[in-house]
Amino acid sequence: MTPTVVFPVIIGGLYAAGVYLLLDRSLTRVLVGFLLLGNATNLLLLSTGGYRGLAPILGYAEPDQMSDPLPQAFILTAIVITFGISAFVLAMIHRSWALARNEAVANDEEDRRVAGRHDTDADELDPDDLAPDDRPAGHADSLTTRRRTGADLMEVADDVTLPLPGDER
Amino acid sequence: MISVLAPLPVLLPLLGAAGTLLVGRHPRTQRTVSLVVLTAVLVVSVVLLLQADSSGPTAISVGGWPVPLGIVLVVDRLSALMLVVASTVALGVLWFAVGQGSADGSEETPLSIFHPTFLVLIAGVSNAFLAGDLFNLYVGFEILLMASYVLLTLGGSAPRVRAGITYVVVSLTSSLIFLAAIGLIYASTGTVNMAQLATRLGELPEGMQLLLQSMLLIAFCIKAAVFPLSAWLPDSYPTAPAPVTAVFAGLLTKVGVYAIIRTQTLLFPGGGLDDLLMWAGLATMVMGILGAVAQTDIRRMLSFTLVSHIGYMVFGIALGTTAGLAGAIFYVAHHIAIQTSLFLVAGLIERQGGSTSVNRLGGLAKRSPLLAVLFFVPAMNLAGIPPFSGFIGKLGLLQAGVADGSPLALTVVAGGVVTSLLTLLAVARVWTRAFWRPPTQEPLDDTAAAAASDAGAQAREPAPVGAAGESPGNSGSEQQGEPQTGRRAAWSAAWQRHEQVATAGTTVPGTRAASVRALRPLPGVMVGATAVMVAVTVSLTGIAGALYGYTDRAAHELLDRTPYIEAVFDGPVPAEDGE
């Protein structure tokens, strides 16, 4: 078998383009990127079969002239899988469009919220500053006598903003 | 007999999936079929486990093709144990899902795809555990991933589609890396049969071995959510329905861990990349648990601890010793059960408290003592409190690390101890806030999902919200007249307020207070399923001695390699005579 430069160039090009598209926020581009990557991988598998030979059918060719059928079986499986997943991703794009008129990958809101939180996590606060019902259970300080009005009792802990009376910050 | 039984864990769920599709219009029949199939799989797996333990690994050539050519299914101690744990967990989760379905009154809905998809998922998981060649492993992965895409986006709501997109794209990438690695392995060795690869890969040049090994490890580490490649998991798991998250958390990452064990023991023995894996394990533990501590949503917290505890298993594998591997396998079995139970409990908490955010929950210990027990036991188990299996697993791993004695291993041991403590902190936070403190009366807009659902509720029923909000005010003014002080007063005030809201909710049906705050009895089936799963995690402690002995034998078998290879070739390895 003579080494050919065509395969590596095509495979490498497809991988590069595929990865580039996969990194995009637009889902359609992601899908196209995935298809390119899938094809690149299929070509890679095809190239593992070695030299070109005759169709691997008994009676049609001698075994030593046949091309390796196994990678082709791999590719067939991979194509079917890629096909199924593409259909699923298309359905998701459609759903995303129907829901939000948008097919960009959205942010994880909860993640942003946690990341944007300041140092006002309830665990780091002095329990005395909290409304009684927000204090850590069993905290010694929470047993001290302290008058609370009904309005105070309505205050509740929140990690984002702590609307506490007596919180001087 | 084993040759008849071995394909059944794959075959039965697939046939069951077809069956449940056929009877899609009859939910009861569908449920029966799924439960019967999974019970059968569990029985078969137990038989396989006993067989594998008594007579060593067995290989079955599917379709009768001679060994290096056809597809081989291999049952050894590791895969049999994984099958048993997986089918137990699957059965528990299915039971929970059935209970949830009937409790929600969704029996008559056209959404009949849960059961078939779930069974396909189990077929894929079983196939991955049994696969004796790399390509079949890939197919197993794809079957379970395809099913998981559908399950994760069940219902197609906006948050699920968003989470599903992340999950699908990341999984696709890892699958493509795996497939490319298979191609390269085939090109360099001419086979994908793992037993044959075990003998042939060692003959390759070292650089080539390193490339192939790292490609496989990258692919599997993405699936197992090992640290630098784990960001997708806490993003995508929490939005799915409770039973789906539970089974994903329990099983899917562990399939990746299983594949890492196979790669590191059977295909690439000798400890290449062990140091790197050890670092990855350390980073996974620490970063994961730091993430968990920062969360206020129980499901997200659990997702982060899931990532974190994968680090323990990776650490055990990276040690490469029998003790390390035995500890890792024990930990996998323990962690599958524990994480599934915790996510099921989180599902119950959401039902009972109307939220999974610790800022919105409160008073659950008094409101539902059973739920409190169901959360407390596995939570302590997860944190590694002594009587439980989590402690035994961690102790085994840490001992193996100390026995290894290298500075790196000792560093990871220290990291493991810190992680364990931080896990305790994370679950204790949930415990004190969701279970011990009195209930908070106002839903807070502190999670994006909650805010969205509140907004939806407000849009639908603007008036009752105000009514529900007023009642605590009234209760507060009553309190003013009769000064009660201290914590006790706060408790009773909060309880009064809570009761008021709850009763107001029942008299004015359809208020938000009613839908979120009212004391809803938990459906018995869901509680039963969760209780059984928790009992399983506790029973792991009871049988820990036997189980640890078993995982020890499994680790010996894995490191020895010859039993596996000889089982596949039905005798000694045939002499290599070219392609």
Tab-separated table of N, CA and C in Angstrom, chain B residues 216-269:
chain	number	residue	atom	x	y	z
B	216	LEU	N	-8.469	6.704	24.836
B	216	LEU	CA	-9.529	5.945	25.515
B	216	LEU	C	-9.864	6.587	26.858
B	217	LEU	N	-8.806	6.973	27.580
B	217	LEU	CA	-9.055	7.539	28.903
B	217	LEU	C	-9.823	8.848	28.818
B	218	ILE	N	-9.486	9.681	27.829
B	218	ILE	CA	-10.220	10.942	27.686
B	218	ILE	C	-11.697	10.655	27.433
B	219	ALA	N	-11.948	9.716	26.508
B	219	ALA	CA	-13.337	9.393	26.196
B	219	ALA	C	-14.071	8.896	27.432
B	220	PHE	N	-13.438	7.998	28.181
B	220	PHE	CA	-14.122	7.433	29.346
B	220	PHE	C	-14.207	8.433	30.486
B	221	CYS	N	-13.179	9.296	30.605
B	221	CYS	CA	-13.216	10.270	31.691
B	221	CYS	C	-14.335	11.286	31.467
B	222	ILE	N	-14.632	11.597	30.213
B	222	ILE	CA	-15.776	12.475	29.972
B	222	ILE	C	-17.042	11.793	30.468
B	223	LYS	N	-17.187	10.520	30.125
B	223	LYS	CA	-18.406	9.810	30.541
B	223	LYS	C	-18.469	9.645	32.046
B	224	ALA	N	-17.307	9.421	32.670
B	224	ALA	CA	-17.300	9.226	34.114
B	224	ALA	C	-17.276	10.551	34.869
B	225	ALA	N	-17.168	11.675	34.150
B	225	ALA	CA	-17.125	12.998	34.789
B	225	ALA	C	-15.930	13.144	35.724
B	226	VAL	N	-14.750	12.872	35.212
B	226	VAL	CA	-13.525	13.114	35.975
B	226	VAL	C	-13.118	14.567	35.760
B	227	PHE	N	-12.536	15.193	36.774
B	227	PHE	CA	-12.573	16.649	36.882
B	227	PHE	C	-12.443	17.530	35.641
B	228	PRO	N	-11.327	17.594	34.961
B	228	PRO	CA	-11.368	18.671	33.953
B	228	PRO	C	-12.479	18.445	32.939
B	229	LEU	N	-13.010	17.249	32.905
B	229	LEU	CA	-14.019	16.908	31.904
B	229	LEU	C	-15.387	16.683	32.550
B	230	SER	N	-15.617	17.319	33.692
B	230	SER	CA	-16.833	16.982	34.431
B	230	SER	C	-17.868	18.096	34.432
B	231	ALA	N	-17.560	19.229	33.794
B	231	ALA	CA	-18.428	20.398	33.951
B	231	ALA	C	-19.844	20.149	33.435
B	232	TRP	N	-19.992	19.205	32.532
B	232	TRP	CA	-21.310	18.988	31.952
B	232	TRP	C	-22.297	18.399	32.946
B	233	LEU	N	-21.793	17.641	33.921
B	233	LEU	CA	-22.702	16.824	34.730
B	233	LEU	C	-23.620	17.649	35.633
B	234	PRO	N	-23.051	18.543	36.478
B	234	PRO	CA	-23.964	19.292	37.348
B	234	PRO	C	-24.861	20.236	36.561
B	235	ASP	N	-24.492	20.494	35.325
B	235	ASP	CA	-25.305	21.364	34.488
B	235	ASP	C	-26.526	20.629	33.959
B	236	SER	N	-26.360	19.342	33.651
B	236	SER	CA	-27.433	18.681	32.915
B	236	SER	C	-28.285	17.748	33.764
B	237	TYR	N	-27.733	17.177	34.835
B	237	TYR	CA	-28.524	16.189	35.569
B	237	TYR	C	-29.708	16.769	36.351
B	238	PRO	N	-29.525	17.909	37.048
B	238	PRO	CA	-30.573	18.272	38.006
B	238	PRO	C	-31.938	18.557	37.412
B	239	THR	N	-32.025	18.875	36.131
B	239	THR	CA	-33.331	19.273	35.605
B	239	THR	C	-34.217	18.094	35.243
B	240	ALA	N	-33.650	16.915	35.114
B	240	ALA	CA	-34.436	15.774	34.652
B	240	ALA	C	-35.416	15.340	35.745
B	241	PRO	N	-36.420	14.527	35.372
B	241	PRO	CA	-37.328	14.011	36.396
B	241	PRO	C	-36.553	13.207	37.438
B	242	ALA	N	-37.078	13.152	38.664
B	242	ALA	CA	-36.327	12.544	39.768
B	242	ALA	C	-35.842	11.125	39.479
B	243	PRO	N	-36.700	10.221	39.013
B	243	PRO	CA	-36.189	8.861	38.801
B	243	PRO	C	-35.102	8.810	37.731
B	244	VAL	N	-35.226	9.677	36.721
B	244	VAL	CA	-34.220	9.688	35.649
B	244	VAL	C	-32.868	10.152	36.195
B	245	THR	N	-32.895	11.253	36.942
B	245	THR	CA	-31.654	11.732	37.540
B	245	THR	C	-31.049	10.650	38.420
B	246	ALA	N	-31.921	9.964	39.168
B	246	ALA	CA	-31.419	8.949	40.086
B	246	ALA	C	-30.682	7.848	39.334
B	247	VAL	N	-31.293	7.360	38.276
B	247	VAL	CA	-30.650	6.241	37.579
B	247	VAL	C	-29.412	6.720	36.824
B	248	PHE	N	-29.457	7.952	36.304
B	248	PHE	CA	-28.277	8.485	35.619
B	248	PHE	C	-27.117	8.617	36.597
B	249	ALA	N	-27.437	9.239	37.739
B	249	ALA	CA	-26.384	9.487	38.718
B	249	ALA	C	-25.793	8.174	39.193
B	250	GLY	N	-26.675	7.184	39.405
B	250	GLY	CA	-26.174	5.916	39.875
B	250	GLY	C	-25.361	5.193	38.823
B	251	LEU	N	-25.929	5.078	37.638
B	251	LEU	CA	-25.354	4.128	36.687
B	251	LEU	C	-24.423	4.724	35.640
B	252	LEU	N	-24.822	5.830	35.022
B	252	LEU	CA	-24.134	6.200	33.779
B	252	LEU	C	-22.673	6.548	33.994
B	253	THR	N	-22.394	7.328	35.041
B	253	THR	CA	-20.988	7.658	35.257
B	253	THR	C	-20.193	6.407	35.615
B	254	LYS	N	-20.857	5.453	36.287
B	254	LYS	CA	-20.138	4.248	36.704
B	254	LYS	C	-19.797	3.366	35.514
B	255	VAL	N	-20.587	3.458	34.441
B	255	VAL	CA	-20.201	2.729	33.241
B	255	VAL	C	-18.866	3.263	32.736
B	256	GLY	N	-18.705	4.583	32.817
B	256	GLY	CA	-17.422	5.181	32.449
B	256	GLY	C	-16.305	4.692	33.359
B	257	VAL	N	-16.588	4.624	34.662
B	257	VAL	CA	-15.571	4.136	35.602
B	257	VAL	C	-15.207	2.688	35.278
B	258	TYR	N	-16.245	1.895	34.997
B	258	TYR	CA	-16.003	0.495	34.611
B	258	TYR	C	-15.063	0.431	33.406
B	259	ALA	N	-15.332	1.277	32.413
B	259	ALA	CA	-14.493	1.263	31.198
B	259	ALA	C	-13.065	1.694	31.532
B	260	ILE	N	-12.922	2.636	32.464
B	260	ILE	CA	-11.565	3.047	32.860
B	260	ILE	C	-10.849	1.868	33.524
B	261	ILE	N	-11.572	1.130	34.368
B	261	ILE	CA	-10.950	-0.028	35.030
B	261	ILE	C	-10.465	-1.021	33.976
B	262	ARG	N	-11.309	-1.297	32.992
B	262	ARG	CA	-10.918	-2.243	31.945
B	262	ARG	C	-9.678	-1.739	31.191
B	263	THR	N	-9.711	-0.451	30.845
B	263	THR	CA	-8.577	0.092	30.097
B	263	THR	C	-7.294	-0.043	30.894
B	264	GLN	N	-7.380	0.310	32.178
B	264	GLN	CA	-6.155	0.374	32.968
B	264	GLN	C	-5.660	-1.000	33.399
B	265	THR	N	-6.560	-1.990	33.488
B	265	THR	CA	-6.085	-3.294	33.934
B	265	THR	C	-5.862	-4.254	32.780
B	266	LEU	N	-6.861	-4.352	31.903
B	266	LEU	CA	-6.764	-5.376	30.863
B	266	LEU	C	-5.945	-4.891	29.667
B	267	LEU	N	-6.261	-3.697	29.181
B	267	LEU	CA	-5.638	-3.259	27.929
B	267	LEU	C	-4.252	-2.675	28.159
B	268	PHE	N	-4.121	-1.813	29.152
B	268	PHE	CA	-2.839	-1.141	29.363
B	268	PHE	C	-2.368	-1.357	30.799
B	269	PRO	N	-1.986	-2.583	31.140
B	269	PRO	CA	-1.468	-2.787	32.486
B	269	PRO	C	-0.085	-2.160	32.574
